[in-house]
């Protein structure tokens, strides 16, 4: 893959990462509630999910998932259920008016592990990622890709995704004191919870679309 393919490939990946969605909501909420390190852990979880999807796409499994109605539906419903779970937790916190205590410290191992898990599962259980990579990779990979091409097509999405969401975690984490105010936190929980539930419902109702 030369620069003529790499630059537009990176551009498409970055635009996809920056598009508001469940990944963004997960990073924002963990950063606001538990701090920069927890948000960064969620970002790394998402990047790990991107690594999984890019490698799966490289070996052709993603195309099988996109083409199989049963496999697509199973992953779709699992992802929708997890998004609804995350959204309901945020909405419950909003209903309680921010009364739920914040996790102690900024990025304790348990908090960071939970944030990483949420980021990873939010991404891996989204079959739209499979469709995205199946549609994207053939446009930029040569007919007979080398090992270097395969590694590059995995490294670019992972690196750009990690950079973008880590930047989001740093910015939101820096605003944690403001966001920790009961009214602000309640509004944030309501907003992110509504977004996650809406995306979960939309994902569950989505028909399988082939690239």
PDB file of C-alpha atoms in Angstrom:
ATOM      1  CA  UNK A   1       0.000   0.000   0.000  1.00  0.00           C
ATOM      2  CA  UNK A   2       1.558   3.275  -1.148  1.00  0.00           C
ATOM      3  CA  UNK A   3       0.919   6.833  -0.024  1.00  0.00           C
ATOM      4  CA  UNK A   4      -1.749   7.259  -2.700  1.00  0.00           C
ATOM      5  CA  UNK A   5      -3.796   4.552  -0.975  1.00  0.00           C
ATOM      6  CA  UNK A   6      -2.638   5.110   2.609  1.00  0.00           C
ATOM      7  CA  UNK A   7      -3.686   8.766   2.940  1.00  0.00           C
ATOM      8  CA  UNK A   8      -7.302   8.339   1.774  1.00  0.00           C
ATOM      9  CA  UNK A   9      -7.553   5.094   3.756  1.00  0.00           C
ATOM     10  CA  UNK A  10      -6.447   6.895   6.913  1.00  0.00           C
ATOM     11  CA  UNK A  11      -8.856   9.734   6.162  1.00  0.00           C
ATOM     12  CA  UNK A  12     -11.856   7.427   5.843  1.00  0.00           C
ATOM     13  CA  UNK A  13     -10.898   5.580   9.031  1.00  0.00           C
ATOM     14  CA  UNK A  14     -10.469   8.823  10.988  1.00  0.00           C
ATOM     15  CA  UNK A  15     -13.818  10.200   9.827  1.00  0.00           C
ATOM     16  CA  UNK A  16     -15.432   6.927  10.867  1.00  0.00           C
ATOM     17  CA  UNK A  17     -13.803   7.084  14.304  1.00  0.00           C
ATOM     18  CA  UNK A  18     -14.842  10.706  14.833  1.00  0.00           C
ATOM     19  CA  UNK A  19     -18.475  10.094  13.907  1.00  0.00           C
ATOM     20  CA  UNK A  20     -20.648  10.306  17.056  1.00  0.00           C
ATOM     21  CA  UNK A  21     -21.856   6.903  18.159  1.00  0.00           C
ATOM     22  CA  UNK A  22     -21.800   4.376  21.010  1.00  0.00           C
ATOM     23  CA  UNK A  23     -17.987   4.259  21.185  1.00  0.00           C
ATOM     24  CA  UNK A  24     -17.887   8.033  21.673  1.00  0.00           C
ATOM     25  CA  UNK A  25     -20.609   7.881  24.326  1.00  0.00           C
ATOM     26  CA  UNK A  26     -18.773   5.156  26.260  1.00  0.00           C
ATOM     27  CA  UNK A  27     -15.493   7.107  26.319  1.00  0.00           C
ATOM     28  CA  UNK A  28     -17.202  10.367  27.310  1.00  0.00           C
ATOM     29  CA  UNK A  29     -19.150   8.795  30.144  1.00  0.00           C
ATOM     30  CA  UNK A  30     -16.193   6.889  31.617  1.00  0.00           C
ATOM     31  CA  UNK A  31     -13.993   9.992  31.363  1.00  0.00           C
ATOM     32  CA  UNK A  32     -16.607  12.191  33.035  1.00  0.00           C
ATOM     33  CA  UNK A  33     -17.485   9.742  35.795  1.00  0.00           C
ATOM     34  CA  UNK A  34     -14.139   8.122  36.608  1.00  0.00           C
ATOM     35  CA  UNK A  35     -11.525  10.407  35.052  1.00  0.00           C
ATOM     36  CA  UNK A  36      -8.990  10.549  32.257  1.00  0.00           C
ATOM     37  CA  UNK A  37      -7.382   7.177  32.915  1.00  0.00           C
ATOM     38  CA  UNK A  38     -10.699   5.342  32.857  1.00  0.00           C
ATOM     39  CA  UNK A  39     -11.601   7.140  29.629  1.00  0.00           C
ATOM     40  CA  UNK A  40      -8.241   6.165  28.164  1.00  0.00           C
ATOM     41  CA  UNK A  41      -8.853   2.544  29.175  1.00  0.00           C
ATOM     42  CA  UNK A  42     -12.202   2.648  27.352  1.00  0.00           C
ATOM     43  CA  UNK A  43     -10.433   4.157  24.325  1.00  0.00           C
ATOM     44  CA  UNK A  44      -7.864   1.352  24.326  1.00  0.00           C
ATOM     45  CA  UNK A  45     -10.674  -1.185  24.595  1.00  0.00           C
ATOM     46  CA  UNK A  46     -12.279   0.301  21.487  1.00  0.00           C
ATOM     47  CA  UNK A  47      -8.927   0.278  19.674  1.00  0.00           C
ATOM     48  CA  UNK A  48      -8.513  -3.387  20.610  1.00  0.00           C
ATOM     49  CA  UNK A  49     -11.929  -4.049  19.121  1.00  0.00           C
ATOM     50  CA  UNK A  50     -10.818  -2.325  15.924  1.00  0.00           C
ATOM     51  CA  UNK A  51      -7.723  -4.561  15.903  1.00  0.00           C
ATOM     52  CA  UNK A  52      -9.954  -7.620  16.166  1.00  0.00           C
ATOM     53  CA  UNK A  53     -12.196  -6.471  13.315  1.00  0.00           C
ATOM     54  CA  UNK A  54      -9.325  -5.447  11.045  1.00  0.00           C
ATOM     55  CA  UNK A  55      -7.549  -8.779  11.502  1.00  0.00           C
ATOM     56  CA  UNK A  56     -10.806 -10.685  11.077  1.00  0.00           C
ATOM     57  CA  UNK A  57     -11.480  -8.749   7.876  1.00  0.00           C
ATOM     58  CA  UNK A  58      -7.945  -9.428   6.642  1.00  0.00           C
ATOM     59  CA  UNK A  59      -8.451 -13.196   6.850  1.00  0.00           C
ATOM     60  CA  UNK A  60     -11.920 -13.019   5.327  1.00  0.00           C
ATOM     61  CA  UNK A  61     -14.010 -13.948   8.369  1.00  0.00           C
ATOM     62  CA  UNK A  62     -15.721 -10.555   8.433  1.00  0.00           C
ATOM     63  CA  UNK A  63     -17.040 -11.095   4.922  1.00  0.00           C
ATOM     64  CA  UNK A  64     -18.537 -14.400   6.063  1.00  0.00           C
ATOM     65  CA  UNK A  65     -20.183 -12.624   8.989  1.00  0.00           C
ATOM     66  CA  UNK A  66     -21.545  -9.922   6.716  1.00  0.00           C
ATOM     67  CA  UNK A  67     -22.870 -12.545   4.306  1.00  0.00           C
ATOM     68  CA  UNK A  68     -24.354 -14.884   6.934  1.00  0.00           C
ATOM     69  CA  UNK A  69     -27.799 -13.836   8.116  1.00  0.00           C
ATOM     70  CA  UNK A  70     -27.591 -16.020  11.233  1.00  0.00           C
ATOM     71  CA  UNK A  71     -24.101 -14.889  12.317  1.00  0.00           C
ATOM     72  CA  UNK A  72     -24.909 -11.257  11.605  1.00  0.00           C
ATOM     73  CA  UNK A  73     -28.138 -11.463  13.610  1.00  0.00           C
ATOM     74  CA  UNK A  74     -26.461 -13.148  16.587  1.00  0.00           C
ATOM     75  CA  UNK A  75     -23.726 -10.509  16.814  1.00  0.00           C
ATOM     76  CA  UNK A  76     -26.255  -7.746  16.144  1.00  0.00           C
ATOM     77  CA  UNK A  77     -28.587  -8.800  18.952  1.00  0.00           C
ATOM     78  CA  UNK A  78     -25.708  -9.339  21.388  1.00  0.00           C
ATOM     79  CA  UNK A  79     -24.383  -5.877  20.589  1.00  0.00           C
ATOM     80  CA  UNK A  80     -27.828  -4.302  20.889  1.00  0.00           C
ATOM     81  CA  UNK A  81     -28.375  -5.977  24.263  1.00  0.00           C
ATOM     82  CA  UNK A  82     -25.048  -4.687  25.585  1.00  0.00           C
ATOM     83  CA  UNK A  83     -25.747  -1.149  24.375  1.00  0.00           C
ATOM     84  CA  UNK A  84     -29.171  -1.262  26.035  1.00  0.00           C
ATOM     85  CA  UNK A  85     -27.497  -2.458  29.236  1.00  0.00           C
ATOM     86  CA  UNK A  86     -24.986   0.404  29.203  1.00  0.00           C
ATOM     87  CA  UNK A  87     -27.687   2.922  28.299  1.00  0.00           C
ATOM     88  CA  UNK A  88     -30.035   1.748  31.034  1.00  0.00           C
ATOM     89  CA  UNK A  89     -27.251   2.112  33.614  1.00  0.00           C
ATOM     90  CA  UNK A  90     -26.653   5.701  32.515  1.00  0.00           C
ATOM     91  CA  UNK A  91     -30.377   6.518  32.513  1.00  0.00           C
ATOM     92  CA  UNK A  92     -30.756   4.995  35.971  1.00  0.00           C
ATOM     93  CA  UNK A  93     -27.924   7.197  37.220  1.00  0.00           C
ATOM     94  CA  UNK A  94     -29.657  10.220  35.662  1.00  0.00           C
ATOM     95  CA  UNK A  95     -32.950   9.252  37.322  1.00  0.00           C
ATOM     96  CA  UNK A  96     -31.192   9.112  40.674  1.00  0.00           C
ATOM     97  CA  UNK A  97     -30.033  12.662  40.105  1.00  0.00           C
ATOM     98  CA  UNK A  98     -26.329  11.926  40.367  1.00  0.00           C
ATOM     99  CA  UNK A  99     -26.759  10.400  43.802  1.00  0.00           C
ATOM    100  CA  UNK A 100     -24.680   7.349  42.906  1.00  0.00           C
ATOM    101  CA  UNK A 101     -21.123   7.772  44.262  1.00  0.00           C
ATOM    102  CA  UNK A 102     -18.272   8.280  41.850  1.00  0.00           C
ATOM    103  CA  UNK A 103     -15.654   5.504  41.670  1.00  0.00           C
ATOM    104  CA  UNK A 104     -12.763   6.251  43.990  1.00  0.00           C
ATOM    105  CA  UNK A 105      -9.593   7.562  42.433  1.00  0.00           C
ATOM    106  CA  UNK A 106      -8.719   8.338  38.833  1.00  0.00           C
ATOM    107  CA  UNK A 107      -8.362   5.084  36.998  1.00  0.00           C
ATOM    108  CA  UNK A 108      -8.010   2.428  39.705  1.00  0.00           C
ATOM    109  CA  UNK A 109      -7.285  -1.000  38.178  1.00  0.00           C
ATOM    110  CA  UNK A 110     -10.853  -2.265  38.652  1.00  0.00           C
ATOM    111  CA  UNK A 111     -12.399   0.908  37.224  1.00  0.00           C
ATOM    112  CA  UNK A 112      -9.983   0.903  34.290  1.00  0.00           C
ATOM    113  CA  UNK A 113     -10.653  -2.788  33.643  1.00  0.00           C
ATOM    114  CA  UNK A 114     -14.403  -2.168  33.550  1.00  0.00           C
ATOM    115  CA  UNK A 115     -13.900   0.785  31.207  1.00  0.00           C
ATOM    116  CA  UNK A 116     -11.667  -1.299  28.914  1.00  0.00           C
ATOM    117  CA  UNK A 117     -14.264  -4.072  28.892  1.00  0.00           C
ATOM    118  CA  UNK A 118     -17.074  -1.668  28.005  1.00  0.00           C
ATOM    119  CA  UNK A 119     -15.043  -0.150  25.177  1.00  0.00           C
ATOM    120  CA  UNK A 120     -14.001  -3.541  23.810  1.00  0.00           C
ATOM    121  CA  UNK A 121     -17.457  -5.125  23.906  1.00  0.00           C
ATOM    122  CA  UNK A 122     -19.173  -2.009  22.587  1.00  0.00           C
ATOM    123  CA  UNK A 123     -16.986  -2.215  19.482  1.00  0.00           C
ATOM    124  CA  UNK A 124     -16.606  -5.969  19.002  1.00  0.00           C
ATOM    125  CA  UNK A 125     -20.351  -6.594  19.339  1.00  0.00           C
ATOM    126  CA  UNK A 126     -21.152  -4.104  16.592  1.00  0.00           C
ATOM    127  CA  UNK A 127     -21.549  -6.001  13.290  1.00  0.00           C
ATOM    128  CA  UNK A 128     -21.546  -2.689  11.432  1.00  0.00           C
ATOM    129  CA  UNK A 129     -17.775  -2.710  11.995  1.00  0.00           C
ATOM    130  CA  UNK A 130     -17.541  -5.937  10.001  1.00  0.00           C
ATOM    131  CA  UNK A 131     -19.535  -4.415   7.154  1.00  0.00           C
ATOM    132  CA  UNK A 132     -17.382  -1.265   7.316  1.00  0.00           C
ATOM    133  CA  UNK A 133     -14.105  -3.168   6.957  1.00  0.00           C
ATOM    134  CA  UNK A 134     -15.472  -5.536   4.311  1.00  0.00           C
ATOM    135  CA  UNK A 135     -16.537  -2.519   2.245  1.00  0.00           C
ATOM    136  CA  UNK A 136     -13.361  -0.517   2.914  1.00  0.00           C
ATOM    137  CA  UNK A 137     -10.403  -2.885   2.677  1.00  0.00           C
ATOM    138  CA  UNK A 138     -10.872  -4.142  -0.914  1.00  0.00           C
ATOM    139  CA  UNK A 139     -10.739  -0.555  -2.152  1.00  0.00           C
ATOM    140  CA  UNK A 140      -7.231  -0.016  -0.775  1.00  0.00           C
ATOM    141  CA  UNK A 141      -5.570  -3.443  -0.675  1.00  0.00           C
ATOM    142  CA  UNK A 142      -3.826  -4.823  -3.779  1.00  0.00           C
ATOM    143  CA  UNK A 143      -5.121  -8.030  -5.361  1.00  0.00           C
ATOM    144  CA  UNK A 144      -2.332  -9.996  -3.675  1.00  0.00           C
ATOM    145  CA  UNK A 145      -1.562  -8.151  -0.420  1.00  0.00           C
ATOM    146  CA  UNK A 146       1.752  -8.722   1.316  1.00  0.00           C
ATOM    147  CA  UNK A 147       2.171  -9.273   5.041  1.00  0.00           C
ATOM    148  CA  UNK A 148       3.194  -5.621   5.283  1.00  0.00           C
ATOM    149  CA  UNK A 149      -0.038  -4.529   3.609  1.00  0.00           C
ATOM    150  CA  UNK A 150      -2.083  -6.600   6.041  1.00  0.00           C
ATOM    151  CA  UNK A 151      -0.218  -5.256   9.072  1.00  0.00           C
ATOM    152  CA  UNK A 152      -0.574  -1.690   7.817  1.00  0.00           C
ATOM    153  CA  UNK A 153      -4.307  -1.998   7.240  1.00  0.00           C
ATOM    154  CA  UNK A 154      -4.630  -3.122  10.860  1.00  0.00           C
ATOM    155  CA  UNK A 155      -2.165  -0.656  12.391  1.00  0.00           C
ATOM    156  CA  UNK A 156      -3.649   2.470  10.790  1.00  0.00           C
ATOM    157  CA  UNK A 157      -7.234   2.004  12.079  1.00  0.00           C
ATOM    158  CA  UNK A 158      -6.018   0.910  15.514  1.00  0.00           C
ATOM    159  CA  UNK A 159      -3.589   3.822  15.855  1.00  0.00           C
ATOM    160  CA  UNK A 160      -5.983   6.502  14.625  1.00  0.00           C
ATOM    161  CA  UNK A 161      -8.851   5.176  16.730  1.00  0.00           C
ATOM    162  CA  UNK A 162      -6.683   5.070  19.851  1.00  0.00           C
ATOM    163  CA  UNK A 163      -5.357   8.603  19.256  1.00  0.00           C
ATOM    164  CA  UNK A 164      -8.803  10.088  18.672  1.00  0.00           C
ATOM    165  CA  UNK A 165     -10.540   8.506  21.644  1.00  0.00           C
ATOM    166  CA  UNK A 166      -7.570   9.073  23.971  1.00  0.00           C
ATOM    167  CA  UNK A 167      -7.759  12.757  22.991  1.00  0.00           C
ATOM    168  CA  UNK A 168     -11.472  12.729  23.827  1.00  0.00           C
ATOM    169  CA  UNK A 169     -10.673  11.116  27.191  1.00  0.00           C
ATOM    170  CA  UNK A 170      -8.058  13.765  27.995  1.00  0.00           C
ATOM    171  CA  UNK A 171     -10.374  16.663  27.108  1.00  0.00           C
ATOM    172  CA  UNK A 172     -13.390  15.290  28.972  1.00  0.00           C
ATOM    173  CA  UNK A 173     -11.224  14.180  31.894  1.00  0.00           C
ATOM    174  CA  UNK A 174      -9.863  17.714  32.221  1.00  0.00           C
ATOM    175  CA  UNK A 175     -13.463  18.929  32.560  1.00  0.00           C
ATOM    176  CA  UNK A 176     -14.302  16.328  35.195  1.00  0.00           C
ATOM    177  CA  UNK A 177     -14.878  18.805  38.017  1.00  0.00           C
ATOM    178  CA  UNK A 178     -17.393  20.725  35.934  1.00  0.00           C
ATOM    179  CA  UNK A 179     -19.050  17.536  34.728  1.00  0.00           C
ATOM    180  CA  UNK A 180     -19.206  16.158  38.288  1.00  0.00           C
ATOM    181  CA  UNK A 181     -21.713  18.851  39.313  1.00  0.00           C
ATOM    182  CA  UNK A 182     -25.006  17.020  40.048  1.00  0.00           C
ATOM    183  CA  UNK A 183     -27.070  18.848  37.415  1.00  0.00           C
ATOM    184  CA  UNK A 184     -24.392  18.539  34.751  1.00  0.00           C
ATOM    185  CA  UNK A 185     -23.723  14.901  35.517  1.00  0.00           C
ATOM    186  CA  UNK A 186     -27.434  14.130  35.459  1.00  0.00           C
ATOM    187  CA  UNK A 187     -27.760  15.774  32.041  1.00  0.00           C
ATOM    188  CA  UNK A 188     -24.674  13.922  30.760  1.00  0.00           C
ATOM    189  CA  UNK A 189     -25.979  10.582  32.023  1.00  0.00           C
ATOM    190  CA  UNK A 190     -29.360  11.258  30.413  1.00  0.00           C
ATOM    191  CA  UNK A 191     -27.751  12.257  27.114  1.00  0.00           C
ATOM    192  CA  UNK A 192     -25.307   9.353  26.864  1.00  0.00           C
ATOM    193  CA  UNK A 193     -27.898   6.894  28.152  1.00  0.00           C
ATOM    194  CA  UNK A 194     -30.452   8.024  25.594  1.00  0.00           C
ATOM    195  CA  UNK A 195     -27.857   7.791  22.812  1.00  0.00           C
ATOM    196  CA  UNK A 196     -26.791   4.279  23.804  1.00  0.00           C
ATOM    197  CA  UNK A 197     -30.378   3.047  24.109  1.00  0.00           C
ATOM    198  CA  UNK A 198     -31.338   4.647  20.784  1.00  0.00           C
ATOM    199  CA  UNK A 199     -28.363   3.082  19.004  1.00  0.00           C
ATOM    200  CA  UNK A 200     -29.102  -0.265  20.659  1.00  0.00           C
ATOM    201  CA  UNK A 201     -32.720  -0.205  19.493  1.00  0.00           C
ATOM    202  CA  UNK A 202     -31.688   0.903  16.015  1.00  0.00           C
ATOM    203  CA  UNK A 203     -29.060  -1.846  15.821  1.00  0.00           C
ATOM    204  CA  UNK A 204     -31.567  -4.491  16.911  1.00  0.00           C
ATOM    205  CA  UNK A 205     -34.034  -3.356  14.251  1.00  0.00           C
ATOM    206  CA  UNK A 206     -31.448  -2.983  11.495  1.00  0.00           C
ATOM    207  CA  UNK A 207     -31.708  -5.270   8.503  1.00  0.00           C
ATOM    208  CA  UNK A 208     -28.565  -6.993   7.227  1.00  0.00           C
ATOM    209  CA  UNK A 209     -26.978  -4.833   4.549  1.00  0.00           C
ATOM    210  CA  UNK A 210     -24.215  -6.172   2.342  1.00  0.00           C
ATOM    211  CA  UNK A 211     -21.489  -3.804   1.088  1.00  0.00           C
TER     212      UNK A 211
END
